[in-house]
Amino acid sequence: MDYVWHFGVIWDYRMVFVRGAWITAQLTLYSTLIGLSLGLLFGLFRSSTIAVLRAPAAVYIEFFRATPVLVQLVWIYYSLPILTGLQLSGIASVSVGLGLHAAAYFAEIFRAGINSIDKGQWDAARSIGMGYGQAMWRIILPQAIRRMVPPFINEFATLIKLTTLGSVLAVYELLHEANNLINNTYRPLEVYTALAVAFAVLIYPIILLSQRLERHWRTNS
Amino acid sequence: MIEVRNLHKYYGALHVLRGMDIDIAKGEVFSVIGPSGSGKSTFLRCLNFLEEYQQGDIRFDGRLVGYRETAGKRLRASPRDIAAVRTRMGMVFQSFNLFPHKTVLENVMEGPVIVQKKPEAVVRKLALDLLEQVGLSDKTDQYPSKLSGGQQQRVGIARALAMQPEVMLFDEPTSALDPELVGEVLDVMKALATGGMTMVIVTHEMSFAREVSDRVMMMDEGLIIEVDRPEVIFGNPQQARTADFLRRVVH
Ligand SMILES: Nc1ncnc2c1ncn2[C@@H]1O[C@H](COP(=O)(O)OP(=O)(O)OP(=O)(O)O)[C@@H](O)[C@H]1O
Ligand SMILES: [Mg+2]
């Protein structure tokens, strides 16, 4: 073991990392937005009493949880243009793919949060004349959101990690940039180490926050 | 004011209410007693359509509750009509069901402001008056979790009254309370009864039912066993099942 580390190359090529991180951030943001909005919708459908809403939502959620993300991504990237004529850029494909994937998990978080609220809260809301929407928005969701935030943050952290799959679809996110850099510098050890450290530095505080919030809300309720 | 005709309710295959007929008059204090599982809560929850019923009629001021009839067919009423009936009936729950993320005052104001769309200033005054009436003027800005059970239930009553309902429905309002807190809630209810409020009260507090009720209804297995003045029900019940039940709860 007399490998001589040359972390200097990382500093020399720091802009490559910044560029990659920017794409990673974009992918995370877009897929989170898609995942949250679709997830809320599917979560509400899934806990609905109306079977025509509940059944498709259940199928969607179970399907996306039962298939590998990478398969979902390459399917969207290669099959969607053929089937629909819709040519998506790499970034769009990965955002949509991860978004659809995340929606299944977000939906379950929404559903579990909503179900965790005592049925008596619905009774009380309905007894003062609230409809479903008012009761959900003013009474149920504000209480449920506390229980949803920690798992949301965890899912968000997972999404950041999953963006590395974009490298397979030639999206210039962090991992892809790192691979290119290795082709130029022949320094895989330094580059991959720096990459891992960069992700850890990015994600660990997020996980910490989620744990803190969870503990805080458990002791304050 | 409330007319119930041949009321049947099923939970799946379970036949919970098996044909009930009863009229409740305006200004009447009407208590419901009976063994656990006899359908008392279910009956009460059908009155404001928190539960659907499958057969028979419930009429409130002559209007069918929860359904509309067109060309002989019965369909569910619109959400707006169902909500409208509910705002005319206040409901108080055994487990209080206060909104934990809202203060006492916000709990009381929620219905009139959000559902009835009354001006906030007017509602605030009404809510403060009601909270004074139930003896909680000093708790208006507290959150429910900081209150005792008796105080929470009095907020529950104020919240229901804030809709200015024509009827108040109580489902065992004191059953979840420590014995020493029961009195303060019953006092508030007594004051309401004296004030002429129409009240339907499911209760295990027999001496309270005897004292405040105009009539008492004994239920068992989804059926009305007997309905009469409290002196008769408690003093000289006409049905063996009523006598048996009372003997069991008193001892
Ligand atoms: N949501 C429900 N789903 C299925 N069955 C139910 C439901 N709610 C009540 N039941 C059943 O209906 C019957 C009547 O219940 P209900 O709660 O009306 O009785 P109760 O007279 O209020 O009893 P208690 O004095 O214990 O409150 C019981 O057999 C109960 O198990
Ligand atoms: Mg009951």
XYZ file of C-alpha atoms and ligand atoms in Angstrom:
504
model
C 0.000 0.000 0.000
C 2.205 2.802 -1.152
C -0.363 4.629 -3.238
C 0.437 8.310 -3.448
C -2.713 10.409 -3.217
C -2.937 13.444 -5.444
C -5.965 15.327 -4.223
C -4.580 18.370 -5.977
C -6.332 17.253 -9.179
C -9.690 17.633 -7.465
C -8.961 21.246 -6.747
C -7.661 21.802 -10.280
C -10.862 20.446 -11.754
C -13.223 21.862 -9.115
C -15.417 23.494 -11.748
C -16.264 20.086 -13.120
C -17.695 19.152 -9.739
C -19.581 22.413 -9.425
C -21.103 21.842 -12.871
C -22.083 18.295 -11.955
C -23.499 19.375 -8.633
C -25.651 21.966 -10.382
C -27.168 19.313 -12.653
C -27.625 17.003 -9.660
C -29.445 19.800 -7.840
C -31.710 20.399 -10.826
C -32.552 16.720 -11.170
C -33.326 16.526 -7.467
C -35.488 19.629 -7.533
C -37.535 18.650 -10.584
C -38.058 15.065 -9.500
C -39.031 16.191 -5.994
C -41.618 18.598 -7.388
C -43.067 15.994 -9.731
C -42.971 13.368 -6.981
C -44.632 15.573 -4.384
C -47.513 16.761 -6.530
C -48.258 13.391 -8.105
C -47.632 11.727 -4.753
C -50.207 13.908 -3.001
C -52.714 13.092 -5.714
C -52.065 9.341 -5.631
C -51.945 9.341 -1.839
C -55.386 10.968 -1.681
C -56.728 8.597 -4.346
C -55.281 5.615 -2.557
C -57.040 6.520 0.702
C -60.266 7.438 -1.095
C -63.472 5.501 -0.570
C -64.129 5.693 -4.318
C -62.898 2.481 -5.938
C -62.249 3.958 -9.409
C -59.721 6.314 -7.828
C -58.311 3.889 -5.298
C -57.580 0.940 -7.580
C -55.446 2.707 -10.235
C -53.512 4.542 -7.530
C -52.808 1.238 -5.787
C -51.632 -0.375 -9.025
C -49.389 2.581 -9.806
C -47.824 2.641 -6.357
C -47.219 -1.105 -6.162
C -45.851 -1.224 -9.715
C -43.310 1.508 -9.121
C -42.261 0.048 -5.812
C -41.838 -3.405 -7.299
C -39.579 -2.466 -10.240
C -35.973 -1.190 -10.177
C -35.543 2.552 -10.659
C -32.890 2.031 -13.286
C -35.304 -0.046 -15.343
C -37.923 2.675 -15.003
C -35.429 5.306 -16.154
C -34.146 3.478 -19.202
C -37.708 2.532 -20.100
C -38.784 6.176 -20.106
C -35.646 7.245 -21.964
C -35.801 4.636 -24.719
C -39.448 3.590 -24.937
C -41.314 6.833 -24.466
C -40.004 8.453 -27.685
C -40.907 5.357 -29.691
C -44.385 5.024 -28.211
C -45.367 8.686 -28.079
C -43.002 10.438 -30.463
C -42.081 12.612 -27.494
C -38.313 13.193 -27.502
C -37.219 14.182 -23.999
C -33.787 15.479 -23.134
C -31.691 13.425 -20.748
C -32.390 15.777 -17.881
C -36.115 15.747 -18.552
C -36.176 11.950 -18.831
C -34.355 11.490 -15.546
C -36.497 14.135 -13.804
C -39.717 12.560 -15.028
C -38.510 9.037 -14.322
C -37.308 9.793 -10.801
C -40.381 11.956 -10.237
C -42.739 9.133 -11.194
C -40.721 6.777 -9.038
C -40.700 9.139 -6.052
C -44.433 9.754 -6.451
C -45.108 6.159 -5.447
C -43.123 6.604 -2.235
C -44.435 10.088 -1.489
C -47.971 8.777 -2.013
C -47.452 6.159 0.657
C -46.067 8.779 3.035
C -49.098 11.002 2.417
C -51.468 8.112 2.875
C -49.838 6.887 6.062
C -49.815 10.428 7.451
C -53.476 10.990 6.676
C -54.471 7.600 8.070
C -52.546 8.255 11.267
C -54.967 11.028 12.219
C -57.744 9.932 14.550
C -61.099 9.319 12.858
C -62.677 11.551 15.496
C -61.058 14.542 13.801
C -63.029 13.780 10.639
C -66.191 13.387 12.705
C -65.637 16.719 14.406
C -64.872 18.500 11.132
C -67.906 17.021 9.401
C -70.155 17.725 12.389
C -69.492 21.457 12.036
C -70.418 21.217 8.367
C -67.049 20.905 6.675
C -66.823 19.109 3.355
C -64.043 16.688 2.442
C -61.772 19.401 1.056
C -62.141 21.772 3.983
C -61.692 19.004 6.521
C -58.628 17.662 4.719
C -57.014 21.035 4.195
C -57.758 22.740 7.522
C -57.984 19.881 10.001
C -56.337 16.671 8.773
C -53.327 17.783 6.697
C -51.973 20.341 9.189
C -51.805 17.563 11.781
C -50.612 14.898 9.380
C -47.844 17.040 7.912
C -45.782 16.761 11.083
C -45.705 13.027 10.759
C -44.945 13.269 7.053
C -42.013 15.677 7.118
C -39.332 13.327 8.506
C -40.041 10.537 5.990
C -40.291 13.169 3.238
C -36.829 14.402 4.039
C -35.507 10.849 3.975
C -37.078 10.276 0.581
C -35.571 13.552 -0.612
C -32.114 12.344 0.468
C -32.744 9.080 -1.401
C -33.641 11.058 -4.514
C -30.346 12.932 -4.415
C -28.536 9.618 -4.405
C -30.713 8.231 -7.178
C -29.813 11.121 -9.496
C -26.471 9.349 -10.067
C -28.436 6.916 -12.221
C -28.680 9.791 -14.683
C -25.067 9.019 -15.669
C -26.369 5.965 -17.491
C -28.488 8.226 -19.706
C -25.568 10.541 -20.480
C -26.752 13.253 -18.160
C -23.860 15.317 -16.910
C -24.617 15.037 -13.222
C -21.930 14.474 -10.593
C -21.125 10.828 -11.303
C -20.989 11.328 -15.046
C -18.718 14.341 -14.692
C -16.535 12.324 -12.359
C -16.230 9.494 -14.870
C -15.218 11.933 -17.590
C -12.713 13.497 -15.283
C -11.138 10.100 -14.654
C -10.699 9.627 -18.393
C -8.679 12.838 -18.430
C -6.701 12.484 -15.227
C -6.397 8.729 -14.630
C -7.073 9.426 -10.948
C -10.115 7.235 -10.163
C -9.258 6.852 -6.471
C -9.106 10.572 -5.786
C -12.092 11.402 -7.940
C -14.389 8.702 -6.564
C -13.311 9.468 -3.007
C -14.048 13.137 -3.506
C -17.388 12.214 -5.062
C -18.396 10.033 -2.132
C -17.335 12.677 0.347
C -19.250 15.334 -1.588
C -22.448 13.297 -1.432
C -21.971 12.521 2.243
C -21.437 16.184 3.052
C -24.585 17.005 1.084
C -26.832 14.292 2.445
C -25.791 13.706 6.020
C -27.129 17.066 7.298
C -30.442 16.289 5.620
C -30.764 12.957 7.396
C -29.728 14.616 10.631
C -32.441 17.242 10.189
C -35.049 14.566 9.631
C -34.034 12.752 12.815
C -34.039 15.995 14.798
C -37.514 16.946 13.596
C -38.826 13.497 14.329
C -37.513 13.607 17.880
C -38.676 17.194 18.383
C -42.223 16.462 17.267
C -42.411 13.233 19.200
C -41.594 14.995 22.452
C -43.884 17.943 21.682
C -47.157 16.183 21.001
C -88.599 18.511 14.891
C -86.844 15.168 14.306
C -88.921 12.311 12.934
C -87.452 8.857 12.607
C -89.407 6.234 10.698
C -88.515 2.578 10.318
C -84.802 3.319 10.538
C -82.465 0.495 9.505
C -78.695 0.639 9.494
C -76.196 -2.038 8.467
C -72.450 -2.244 8.835
C -71.848 -4.673 6.005
C -73.838 -7.732 7.022
C -74.256 -6.524 10.612
C -77.798 -5.237 11.146
C -77.195 -2.567 13.783
C -80.436 -0.536 13.809
C -83.392 -2.763 13.157
C -86.390 -0.520 12.585
C -86.674 2.486 14.872
C -89.612 4.899 15.062
C -89.373 7.988 17.226
C -90.254 11.682 17.170
C -88.270 14.243 19.081
C -89.972 17.567 19.706
C -88.510 21.055 19.667
C -87.189 22.025 23.089
C -87.225 18.444 24.286
C -84.407 16.915 26.319
C -84.284 13.346 25.091
C -81.952 10.769 26.638
C -80.909 7.446 25.174
C -79.826 4.589 27.415
C -79.071 0.928 26.827
C -76.325 -1.679 27.018
C -73.030 -1.396 25.187
C -73.320 -2.255 21.504
C -77.070 -1.668 21.406
C -76.689 0.998 18.706
C -77.046 4.226 20.706
C -74.072 5.976 19.096
C -75.045 4.708 15.680
C -78.553 6.097 16.118
C -77.171 9.486 17.154
C -74.678 9.563 14.274
C -77.425 8.791 11.778
C -79.342 11.875 12.932
C -76.725 14.245 11.483
C -75.710 11.774 8.795
C -72.239 11.039 10.117
C -73.453 7.521 9.307
C -75.511 6.521 6.307
C -78.655 4.527 6.842
C -79.983 1.993 4.383
C -83.711 2.047 4.980
C -86.343 4.292 6.524
C -86.498 8.046 6.961
C -84.945 10.596 9.223
C -86.622 13.965 8.817
C -85.415 17.199 10.311
C -88.021 19.949 10.117
C -89.787 17.807 7.552
C -86.756 17.433 5.259
C -85.186 14.065 4.612
C -81.676 13.885 6.098
C -78.848 12.707 3.832
C -80.892 11.686 0.814
C -83.046 13.173 -1.890
C -85.860 11.484 -3.657
C -86.347 11.846 -7.357
C -88.963 9.850 -9.246
C -89.290 7.380 -6.424
C -85.562 6.705 -6.328
C -83.419 7.580 -3.357
C -80.051 9.198 -3.993
C -77.469 10.623 -1.667
C -78.028 14.316 -1.073
C -75.441 16.791 -2.337
C -72.471 17.467 -0.037
C -73.779 20.997 0.382
C -77.196 19.816 1.601
C -75.627 17.309 3.959
C -73.320 20.005 5.368
C -76.267 22.362 5.762
C -78.136 19.862 7.937
C -75.030 19.230 10.022
C -74.519 22.914 10.788
C -78.023 22.965 12.275
C -77.116 20.178 14.700
C -74.250 20.513 17.148
C -72.431 17.354 18.157
C -70.405 16.597 21.260
C -68.199 13.499 21.320
C -67.136 11.127 24.041
C -63.468 11.714 23.152
C -63.929 15.510 22.704
C -62.220 15.526 19.286
C -60.964 19.071 19.657
C -58.626 20.278 16.921
C -55.237 19.945 18.639
C -53.434 22.371 16.312
C -55.842 25.195 17.105
C -56.310 27.208 20.271
C -59.504 27.035 22.305
C -60.808 30.215 20.680
C -59.859 28.998 17.189
C -61.622 25.706 17.832
C -64.807 27.552 18.668
C -64.509 30.039 15.792
C -63.616 27.502 13.104
C -67.166 26.471 12.143
C -68.865 29.872 12.020
C -65.963 31.537 10.189
C -64.946 28.805 7.758
C -68.206 26.983 7.147
C -70.874 29.596 7.780
C -68.642 32.423 6.473
C -69.693 34.835 9.193
C -67.550 37.935 9.794
C -64.657 37.189 12.089
C -65.283 40.061 14.490
C -68.869 38.942 15.082
C -67.791 35.338 15.576
C -65.035 36.291 17.992
C -67.527 38.041 20.230
C -69.906 35.079 20.037
C -67.077 32.640 20.798
C -65.872 34.654 23.787
C -69.442 34.793 25.120
C -69.805 31.028 24.731
C -66.469 30.372 26.415
C -67.571 32.554 29.300
C -70.833 30.638 29.447
C -68.920 27.347 29.852
C -66.528 28.941 32.341
C -63.373 29.037 30.226
C -62.764 32.738 29.678
C -59.230 32.366 31.009
C -58.303 29.551 28.586
C -59.103 31.099 25.219
C -55.516 31.123 23.935
C -54.503 27.720 25.288
C -54.098 24.635 23.157
C -56.429 21.735 23.976
C -53.597 19.486 25.193
C -53.021 21.904 28.088
C -56.581 21.486 29.379
C -58.165 18.914 31.677
C -60.728 16.521 30.214
C -63.594 18.458 31.743
C -62.314 21.696 30.285
C -61.795 20.088 26.878
C -65.335 18.802 26.838
C -66.685 22.230 27.727
C -64.741 23.612 24.749
C -66.335 20.835 22.694
C -69.759 22.053 23.786
C -68.864 25.680 23.013
C -67.567 24.667 19.582
C -70.858 22.940 18.790
C -72.922 25.852 20.142
C -70.956 28.336 18.041
C -72.819 27.126 14.959
C -75.992 28.295 16.743
C -77.574 24.914 16.147
C -81.196 24.047 16.718
C -80.399 20.663 18.242
C -77.466 19.415 20.278
C -76.402 15.772 20.036
C -74.300 14.350 22.879
C -72.607 10.955 22.652
C -71.610 9.961 26.190
C -70.044 13.360 26.850
C -68.765 12.402 30.311
C -67.721 8.775 29.835
C -64.072 9.604 29.208
C -63.799 11.894 32.227
C -62.384 11.301 35.691
C -65.288 11.166 38.158
C -64.411 14.496 39.759
C -64.659 16.267 36.366
C -68.054 14.899 35.356
C -69.992 17.472 37.367
C -68.667 20.561 35.594
C -69.720 19.192 32.198
C -73.141 18.074 33.417
C -73.691 21.545 34.911
C -73.105 23.151 31.510
C -75.539 20.693 29.932
C -78.134 21.351 32.612
C -77.916 25.072 31.948
C -78.450 24.402 28.240
C -81.458 22.230 28.972
C -82.953 24.874 31.228
C -82.366 27.417 28.477
C -84.703 25.477 26.185
C -82.181 23.778 23.860
C -83.367 20.655 22.073
C -80.991 17.913 23.194
C -80.449 14.262 22.353
C -78.142 12.725 24.932
C -76.654 9.249 24.893
C -75.533 8.684 28.456
C -74.619 6.239 31.186
C -75.273 8.896 33.841
C -78.630 7.596 35.019
C -79.256 10.141 37.760
C -78.483 12.960 35.329
C -80.824 11.478 32.703
C -83.508 11.159 35.323
C -83.081 14.742 36.449
C -82.925 16.643 33.162
C -84.768 14.515 30.588
C -88.266 15.070 29.337
C -88.211 11.551 27.946
C -85.837 8.600 28.075
C -85.471 5.977 25.370
C -84.228 2.498 26.233
C -82.482 0.683 23.355
C -81.286 -2.880 22.989
C -79.988 -4.775 19.967
C -80.896 -1.982 17.576
C -84.477 -1.727 18.744
C -86.387 0.731 20.883
C -87.471 -1.179 23.985
C -89.461 1.627 25.536
C -89.739 5.401 25.580
C -91.272 7.250 28.466
C -90.955 9.981 31.031
C -87.955 9.458 33.320
C -90.151 8.746 36.364
C -91.609 5.773 34.507
C -88.371 4.460 32.994
C -86.446 4.690 36.235
C -89.310 4.274 38.708
C -91.629 1.788 37.112
C -90.263 0.425 33.812
C -92.840 -1.385 31.691
C -90.382 -3.725 29.999
C -88.396 -6.478 31.675
C -85.304 -5.638 29.606
C -85.324 -2.063 30.882
C -85.651 -3.217 34.455
C -82.836 -5.761 33.971
C -80.557 -3.189 32.393
C -81.154 -0.621 35.119
C -80.606 -3.197 37.835
C -77.254 -4.065 36.259
C -75.994 -0.486 35.843
C -77.102 0.684 39.253
C -75.360 -2.171 41.049
N -67.719 1.565 12.110
C -68.261 0.371 12.447
N -68.075 -0.717 11.670
C -68.611 -1.896 11.981
N -69.382 -2.126 13.057
C -69.623 -1.083 13.881
C -69.062 0.219 13.615
N -69.462 1.044 14.606
C -70.218 0.297 15.446
N -70.322 -0.962 15.023
C -71.096 -2.041 15.665
O -72.447 -1.642 15.715
C -73.035 -2.020 16.939
C -73.598 -0.811 17.629
O -72.537 0.031 18.006
P -72.744 1.415 18.760
O -71.425 2.056 18.853
O -73.840 2.184 18.109
O -73.224 0.930 20.193
P -73.439 1.790 21.509
O -74.804 1.473 21.986
O -73.121 3.203 21.273
O -72.399 1.136 22.512
P -71.481 1.832 23.651
O -72.353 1.994 24.854
O -70.419 0.804 23.888
O -70.973 3.105 23.104
C -71.955 -2.745 17.714
O -72.141 -4.122 17.521
C -70.678 -2.270 17.093
O -69.705 -3.266 17.195
Mg -71.559 4.500 21.915
